[in-house]
PDB file of C-alpha atoms in Angstrom:
ATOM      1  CA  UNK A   1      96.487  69.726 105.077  1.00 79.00           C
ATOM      2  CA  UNK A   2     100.172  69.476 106.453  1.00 77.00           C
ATOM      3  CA  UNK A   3     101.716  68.825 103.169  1.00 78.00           C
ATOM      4  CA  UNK A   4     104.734  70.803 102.618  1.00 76.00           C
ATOM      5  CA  UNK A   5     104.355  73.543  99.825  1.00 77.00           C
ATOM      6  CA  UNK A   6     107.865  73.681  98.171  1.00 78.00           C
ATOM      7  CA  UNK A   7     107.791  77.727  97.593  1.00 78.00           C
ATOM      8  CA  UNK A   8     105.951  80.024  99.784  1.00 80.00           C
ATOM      9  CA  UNK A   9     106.818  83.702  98.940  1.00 79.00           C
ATOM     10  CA  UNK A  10     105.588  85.830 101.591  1.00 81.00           C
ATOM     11  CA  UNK A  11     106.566  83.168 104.049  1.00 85.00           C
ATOM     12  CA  UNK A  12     110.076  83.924 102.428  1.00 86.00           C
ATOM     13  CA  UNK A  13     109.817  87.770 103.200  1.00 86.00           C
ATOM     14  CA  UNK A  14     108.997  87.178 106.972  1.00 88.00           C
ATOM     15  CA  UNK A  15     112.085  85.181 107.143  1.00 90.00           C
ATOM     16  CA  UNK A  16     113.803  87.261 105.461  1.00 90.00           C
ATOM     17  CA  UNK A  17     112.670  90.593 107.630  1.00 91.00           C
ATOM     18  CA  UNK A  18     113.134  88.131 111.061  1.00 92.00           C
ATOM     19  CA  UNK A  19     116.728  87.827 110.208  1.00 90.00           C
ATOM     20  CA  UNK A  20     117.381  91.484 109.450  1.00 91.00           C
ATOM     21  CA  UNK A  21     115.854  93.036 112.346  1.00 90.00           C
ATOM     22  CA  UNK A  22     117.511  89.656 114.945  1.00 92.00           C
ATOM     23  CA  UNK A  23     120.440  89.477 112.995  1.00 87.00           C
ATOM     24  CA  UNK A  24     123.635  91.556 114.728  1.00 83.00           C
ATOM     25  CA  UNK A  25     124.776  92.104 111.260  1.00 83.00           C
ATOM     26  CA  UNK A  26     121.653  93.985 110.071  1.00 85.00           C
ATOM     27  CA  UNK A  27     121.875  92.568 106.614  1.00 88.00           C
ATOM     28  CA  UNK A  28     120.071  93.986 103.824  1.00 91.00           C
ATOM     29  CA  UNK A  29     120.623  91.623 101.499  1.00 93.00           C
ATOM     30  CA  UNK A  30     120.797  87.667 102.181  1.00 91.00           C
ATOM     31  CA  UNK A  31     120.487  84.550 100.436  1.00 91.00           C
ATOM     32  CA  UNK A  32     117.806  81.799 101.339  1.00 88.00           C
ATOM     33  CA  UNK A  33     117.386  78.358 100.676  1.00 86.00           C
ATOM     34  CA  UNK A  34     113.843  76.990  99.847  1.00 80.00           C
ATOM     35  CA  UNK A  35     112.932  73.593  98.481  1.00 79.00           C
ATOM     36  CA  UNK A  36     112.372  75.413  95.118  1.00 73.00           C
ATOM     37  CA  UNK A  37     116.270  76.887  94.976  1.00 80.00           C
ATOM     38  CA  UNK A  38     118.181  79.639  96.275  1.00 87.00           C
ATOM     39  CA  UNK A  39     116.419  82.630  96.612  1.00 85.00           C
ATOM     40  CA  UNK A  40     117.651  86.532  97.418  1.00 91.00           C
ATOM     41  CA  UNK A  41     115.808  88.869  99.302  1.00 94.00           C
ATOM     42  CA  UNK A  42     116.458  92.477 100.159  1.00 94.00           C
ATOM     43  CA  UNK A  43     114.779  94.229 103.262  1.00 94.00           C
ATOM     44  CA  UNK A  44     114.531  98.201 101.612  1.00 93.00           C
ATOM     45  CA  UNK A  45     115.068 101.182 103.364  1.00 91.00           C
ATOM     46  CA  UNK A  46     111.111 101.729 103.910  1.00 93.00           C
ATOM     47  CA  UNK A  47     110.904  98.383 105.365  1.00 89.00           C
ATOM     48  CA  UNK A  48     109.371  96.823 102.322  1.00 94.00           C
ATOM     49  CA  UNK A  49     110.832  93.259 101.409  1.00 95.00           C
ATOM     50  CA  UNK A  50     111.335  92.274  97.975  1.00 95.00           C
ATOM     51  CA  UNK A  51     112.174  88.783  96.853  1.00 94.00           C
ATOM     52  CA  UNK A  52     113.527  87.327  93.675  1.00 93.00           C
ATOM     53  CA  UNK A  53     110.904  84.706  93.054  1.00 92.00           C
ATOM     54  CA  UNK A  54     112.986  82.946  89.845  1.00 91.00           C
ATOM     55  CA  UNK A  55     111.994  82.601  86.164  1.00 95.00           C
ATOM     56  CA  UNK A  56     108.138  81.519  85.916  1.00 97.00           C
ATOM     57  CA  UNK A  57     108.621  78.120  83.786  1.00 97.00           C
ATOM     58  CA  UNK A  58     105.984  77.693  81.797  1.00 98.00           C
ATOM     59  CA  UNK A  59     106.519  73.922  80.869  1.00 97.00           C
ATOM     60  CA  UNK A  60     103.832  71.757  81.558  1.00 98.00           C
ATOM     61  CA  UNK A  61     106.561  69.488  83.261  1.00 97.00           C
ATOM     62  CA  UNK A  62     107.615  72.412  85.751  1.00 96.00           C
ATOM     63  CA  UNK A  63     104.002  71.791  87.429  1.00 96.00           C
ATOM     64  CA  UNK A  64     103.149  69.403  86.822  1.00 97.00           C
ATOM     65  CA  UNK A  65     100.087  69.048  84.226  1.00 97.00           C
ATOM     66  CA  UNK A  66      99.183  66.526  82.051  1.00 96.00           C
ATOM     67  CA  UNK A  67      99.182  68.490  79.126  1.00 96.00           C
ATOM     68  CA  UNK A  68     100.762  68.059  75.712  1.00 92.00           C
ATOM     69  CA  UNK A  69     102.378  70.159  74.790  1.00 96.00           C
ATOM     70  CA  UNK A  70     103.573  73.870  75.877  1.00 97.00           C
ATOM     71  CA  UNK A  71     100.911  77.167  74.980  1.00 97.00           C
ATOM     72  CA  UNK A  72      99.807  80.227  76.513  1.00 96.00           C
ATOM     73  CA  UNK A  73      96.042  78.917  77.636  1.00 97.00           C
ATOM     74  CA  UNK A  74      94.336  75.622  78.244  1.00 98.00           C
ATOM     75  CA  UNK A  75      90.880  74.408  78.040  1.00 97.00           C
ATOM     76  CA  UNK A  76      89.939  71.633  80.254  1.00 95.00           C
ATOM     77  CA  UNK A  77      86.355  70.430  82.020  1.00 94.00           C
ATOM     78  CA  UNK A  78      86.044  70.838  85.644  1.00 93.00           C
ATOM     79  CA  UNK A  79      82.582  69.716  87.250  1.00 88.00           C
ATOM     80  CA  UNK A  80      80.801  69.971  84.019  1.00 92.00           C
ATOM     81  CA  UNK A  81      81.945  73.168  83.489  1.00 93.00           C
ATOM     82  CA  UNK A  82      84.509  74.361  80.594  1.00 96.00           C
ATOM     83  CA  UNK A  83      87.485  76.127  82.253  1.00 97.00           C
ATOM     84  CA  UNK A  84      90.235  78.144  80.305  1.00 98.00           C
ATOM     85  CA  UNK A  85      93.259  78.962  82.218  1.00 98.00           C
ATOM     86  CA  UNK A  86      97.193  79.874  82.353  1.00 98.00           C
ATOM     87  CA  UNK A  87      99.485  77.122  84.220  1.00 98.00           C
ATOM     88  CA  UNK A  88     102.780  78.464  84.879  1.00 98.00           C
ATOM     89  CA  UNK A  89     105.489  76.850  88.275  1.00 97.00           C
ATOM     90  CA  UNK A  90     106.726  79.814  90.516  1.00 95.00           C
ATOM     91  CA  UNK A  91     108.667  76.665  92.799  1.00 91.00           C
ATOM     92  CA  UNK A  92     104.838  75.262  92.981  1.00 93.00           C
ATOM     93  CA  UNK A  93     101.789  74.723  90.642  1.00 96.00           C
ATOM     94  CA  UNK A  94      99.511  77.182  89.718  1.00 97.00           C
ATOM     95  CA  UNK A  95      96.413  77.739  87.740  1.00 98.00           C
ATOM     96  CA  UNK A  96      95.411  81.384  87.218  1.00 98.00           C
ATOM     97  CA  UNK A  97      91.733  81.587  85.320  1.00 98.00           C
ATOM     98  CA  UNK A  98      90.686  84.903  84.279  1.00 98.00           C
ATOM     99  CA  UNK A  99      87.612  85.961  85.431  1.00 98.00           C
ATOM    100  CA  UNK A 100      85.116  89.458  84.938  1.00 98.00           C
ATOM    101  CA  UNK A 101      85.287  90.053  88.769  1.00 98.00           C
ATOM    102  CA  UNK A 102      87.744  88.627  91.593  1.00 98.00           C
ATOM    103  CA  UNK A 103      84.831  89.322  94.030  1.00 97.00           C
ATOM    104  CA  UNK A 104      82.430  86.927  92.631  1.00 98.00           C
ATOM    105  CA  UNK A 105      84.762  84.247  91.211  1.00 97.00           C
ATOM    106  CA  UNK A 106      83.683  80.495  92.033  1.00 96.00           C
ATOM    107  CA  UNK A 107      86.831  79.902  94.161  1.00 97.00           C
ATOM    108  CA  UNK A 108      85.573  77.523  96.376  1.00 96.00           C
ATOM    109  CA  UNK A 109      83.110  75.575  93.456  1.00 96.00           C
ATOM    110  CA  UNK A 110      86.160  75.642  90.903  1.00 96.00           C
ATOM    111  CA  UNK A 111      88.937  75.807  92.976  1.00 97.00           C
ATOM    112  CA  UNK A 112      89.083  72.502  94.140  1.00 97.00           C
ATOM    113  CA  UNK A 113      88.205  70.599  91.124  1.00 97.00           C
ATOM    114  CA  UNK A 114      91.267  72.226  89.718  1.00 97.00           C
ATOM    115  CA  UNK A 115      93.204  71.484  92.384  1.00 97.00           C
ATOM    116  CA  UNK A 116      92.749  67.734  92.651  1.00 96.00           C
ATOM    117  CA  UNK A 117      91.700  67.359  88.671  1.00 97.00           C
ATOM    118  CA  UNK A 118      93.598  64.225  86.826  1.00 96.00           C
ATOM    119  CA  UNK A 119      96.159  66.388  84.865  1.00 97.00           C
ATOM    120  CA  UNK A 120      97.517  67.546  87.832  1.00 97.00           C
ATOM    121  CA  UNK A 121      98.730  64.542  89.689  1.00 96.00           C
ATOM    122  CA  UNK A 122     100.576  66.709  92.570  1.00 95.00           C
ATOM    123  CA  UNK A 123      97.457  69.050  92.765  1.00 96.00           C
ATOM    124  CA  UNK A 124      97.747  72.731  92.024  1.00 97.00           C
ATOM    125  CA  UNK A 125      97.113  75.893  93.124  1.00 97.00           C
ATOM    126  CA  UNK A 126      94.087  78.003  91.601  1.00 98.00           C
ATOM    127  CA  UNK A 127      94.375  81.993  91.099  1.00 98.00           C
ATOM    128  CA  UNK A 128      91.007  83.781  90.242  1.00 98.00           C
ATOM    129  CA  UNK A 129      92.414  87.148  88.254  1.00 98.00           C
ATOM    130  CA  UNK A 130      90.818  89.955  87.367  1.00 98.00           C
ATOM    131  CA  UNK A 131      92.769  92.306  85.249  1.00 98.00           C
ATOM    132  CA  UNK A 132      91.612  95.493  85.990  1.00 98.00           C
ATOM    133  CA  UNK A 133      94.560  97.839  84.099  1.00 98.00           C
ATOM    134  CA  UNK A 134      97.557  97.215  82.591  1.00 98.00           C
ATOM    135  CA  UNK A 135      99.527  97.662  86.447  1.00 98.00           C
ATOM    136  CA  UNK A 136      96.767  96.296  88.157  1.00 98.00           C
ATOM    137  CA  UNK A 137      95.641  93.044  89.453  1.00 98.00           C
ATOM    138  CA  UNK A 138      92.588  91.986  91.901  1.00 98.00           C
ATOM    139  CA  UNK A 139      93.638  87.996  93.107  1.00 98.00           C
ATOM    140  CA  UNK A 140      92.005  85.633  95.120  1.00 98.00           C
ATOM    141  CA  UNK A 141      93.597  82.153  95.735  1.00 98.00           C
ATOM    142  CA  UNK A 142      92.551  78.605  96.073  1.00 98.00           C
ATOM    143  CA  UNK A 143      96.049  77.067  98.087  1.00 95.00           C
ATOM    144  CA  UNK A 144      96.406  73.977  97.169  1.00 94.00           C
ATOM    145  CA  UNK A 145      95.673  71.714 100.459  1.00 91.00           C
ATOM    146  CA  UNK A 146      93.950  74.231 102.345  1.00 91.00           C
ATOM    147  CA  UNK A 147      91.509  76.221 100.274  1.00 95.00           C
ATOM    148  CA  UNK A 148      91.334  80.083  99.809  1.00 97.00           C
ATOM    149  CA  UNK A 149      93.566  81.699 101.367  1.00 95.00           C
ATOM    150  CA  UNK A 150      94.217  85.512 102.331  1.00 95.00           C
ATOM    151  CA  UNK A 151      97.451  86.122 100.762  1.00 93.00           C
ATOM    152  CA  UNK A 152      99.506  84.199  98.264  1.00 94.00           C
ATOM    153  CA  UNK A 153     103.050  85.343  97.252  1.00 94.00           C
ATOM    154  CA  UNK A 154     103.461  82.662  94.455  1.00 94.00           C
ATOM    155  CA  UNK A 155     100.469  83.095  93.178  1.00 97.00           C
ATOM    156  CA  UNK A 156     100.325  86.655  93.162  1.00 98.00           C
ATOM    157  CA  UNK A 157     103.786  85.915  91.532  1.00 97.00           C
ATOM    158  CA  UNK A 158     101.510  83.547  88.942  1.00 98.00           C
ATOM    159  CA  UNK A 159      98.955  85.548  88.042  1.00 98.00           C
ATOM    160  CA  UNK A 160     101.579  88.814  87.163  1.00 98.00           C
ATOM    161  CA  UNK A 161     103.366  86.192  84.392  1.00 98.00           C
ATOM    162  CA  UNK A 162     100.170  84.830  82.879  1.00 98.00           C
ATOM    163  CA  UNK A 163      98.836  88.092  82.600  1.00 98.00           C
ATOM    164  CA  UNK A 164     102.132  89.329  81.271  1.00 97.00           C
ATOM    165  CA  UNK A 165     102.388  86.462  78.791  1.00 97.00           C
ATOM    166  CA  UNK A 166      98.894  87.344  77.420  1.00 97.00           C
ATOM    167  CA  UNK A 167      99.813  90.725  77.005  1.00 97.00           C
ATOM    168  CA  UNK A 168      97.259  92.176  79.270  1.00 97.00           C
ATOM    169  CA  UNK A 169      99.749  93.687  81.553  1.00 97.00           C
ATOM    170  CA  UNK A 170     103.438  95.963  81.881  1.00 97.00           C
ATOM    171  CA  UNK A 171     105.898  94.837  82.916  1.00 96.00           C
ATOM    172  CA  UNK A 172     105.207  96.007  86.755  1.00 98.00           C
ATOM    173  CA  UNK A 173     101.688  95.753  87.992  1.00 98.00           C
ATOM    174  CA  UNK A 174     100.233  95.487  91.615  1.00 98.00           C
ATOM    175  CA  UNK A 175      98.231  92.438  92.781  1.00 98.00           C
ATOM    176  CA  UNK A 176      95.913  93.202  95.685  1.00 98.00           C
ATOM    177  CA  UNK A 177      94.707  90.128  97.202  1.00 98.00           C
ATOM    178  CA  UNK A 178      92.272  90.303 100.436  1.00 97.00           C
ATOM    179  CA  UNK A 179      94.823  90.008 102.674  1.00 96.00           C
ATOM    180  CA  UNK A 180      97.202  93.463 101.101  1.00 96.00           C
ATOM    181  CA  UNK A 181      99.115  94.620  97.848  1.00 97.00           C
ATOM    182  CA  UNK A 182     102.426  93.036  96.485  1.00 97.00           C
ATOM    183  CA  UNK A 183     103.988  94.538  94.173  1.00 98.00           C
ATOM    184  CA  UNK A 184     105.349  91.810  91.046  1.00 98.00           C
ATOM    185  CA  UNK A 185     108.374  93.250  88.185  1.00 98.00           C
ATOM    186  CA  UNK A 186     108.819  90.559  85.303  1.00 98.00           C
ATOM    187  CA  UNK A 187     110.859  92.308  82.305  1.00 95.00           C
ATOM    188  CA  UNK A 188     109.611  88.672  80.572  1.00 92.00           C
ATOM    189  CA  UNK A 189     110.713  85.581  79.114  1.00 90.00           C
ATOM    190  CA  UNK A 190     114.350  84.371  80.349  1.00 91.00           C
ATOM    191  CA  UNK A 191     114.332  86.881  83.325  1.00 96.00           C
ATOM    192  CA  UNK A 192     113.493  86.426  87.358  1.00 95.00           C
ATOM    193  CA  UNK A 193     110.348  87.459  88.893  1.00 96.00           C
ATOM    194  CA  UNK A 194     110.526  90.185  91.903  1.00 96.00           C
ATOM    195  CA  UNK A 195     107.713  90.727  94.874  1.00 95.00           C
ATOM    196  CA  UNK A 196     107.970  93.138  96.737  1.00 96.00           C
TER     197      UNK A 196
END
């Protein structure tokens, strides 16, 4: 909708893999500034780019949502409909509800309800997650501002800590979203977030 998102994390690869392949220097490893903070990025060997995505705040504040106090899930109603979901800030809002099957999640009848609701008074992103192992994720995304989307770094980013918090998942787990695979590492609790 033209509203600037304040994180974007693949859009923070590609800038990242522009300025090593235009860059005389050929860095590897650089430094770049988002609204969100500082964030490093490292273009591997195989081409891959991982960035370090920050500690996943958890704090209703970080989003933010109108909630109470601090816990792992929340309940609220969206469209008549109960709705239990992790909110965690990656830089930006996000939502992630687990659901039986990514495929046939109601992004686009949930999604935006959750994404304008009252408790989140600078909207939100919504992640649809289906946990399918312990290192494996299936995502789809409702972007906040422009609906679902094909890929989504931070939320890929989201989904990896909620799941991790709930104990459903290691430490290192693929997301596949429609659009490809990213690869998230979270050791937990006090530590940054890495997507490769």
């Amino acid at each position: 909708d033209g509203h600037p998102a304040e994180q974007c994390g693949n859009g923070l690869r590609c800038v990242a893999l522009l300025f090593y392949e235009t860059s005389a220097r050929r860095r590897r490893e650089m430094s770049l500034e988002s609204p969100a903070g500082t964030v490093r990025a490292r273009v591997m060997d195989d081409g891959l780019v991982t960035v370090e995505m920050g500690r996943p705040d958890f704090a209703p504040a970080a989003l933010p949502f109108g909630a109470t106090a601090q816990a792992p899930s929340y309940t609220i109603d969206a469209g008549g409909r109960s709705v239990e979901f992790g909110a965690v800030s990656m830089g930006n809002a996000h939502v992630v509800v687990r659901v039986a099957s990514a495929a046939e999640a109601p992004v686009t009848e949930i999604g935006p309800l959750l994404e304008r609701h009252p408790l989140f008074p600078k909207g939100t992103n919504v992640g649809f997650m289906e946990i399918v192992d312990r290192q494996h994720i299936t995502l789809r995304v409702h972007e906040r501002g422009c609906g679902e989307t094909r890929a989504c770094g931070t939320g890929a980013s989201a989904a990896a800590a909620v799941a991790r918090v709930w104990g459903e998942t290691d430490d290192t787990v693929t997301v596949s979203l429609p659009g490809g695979d990213l690869d998230i590492a979270w050791k937990g609790s006090g530590e940054s977030l890495w997507m490769t």
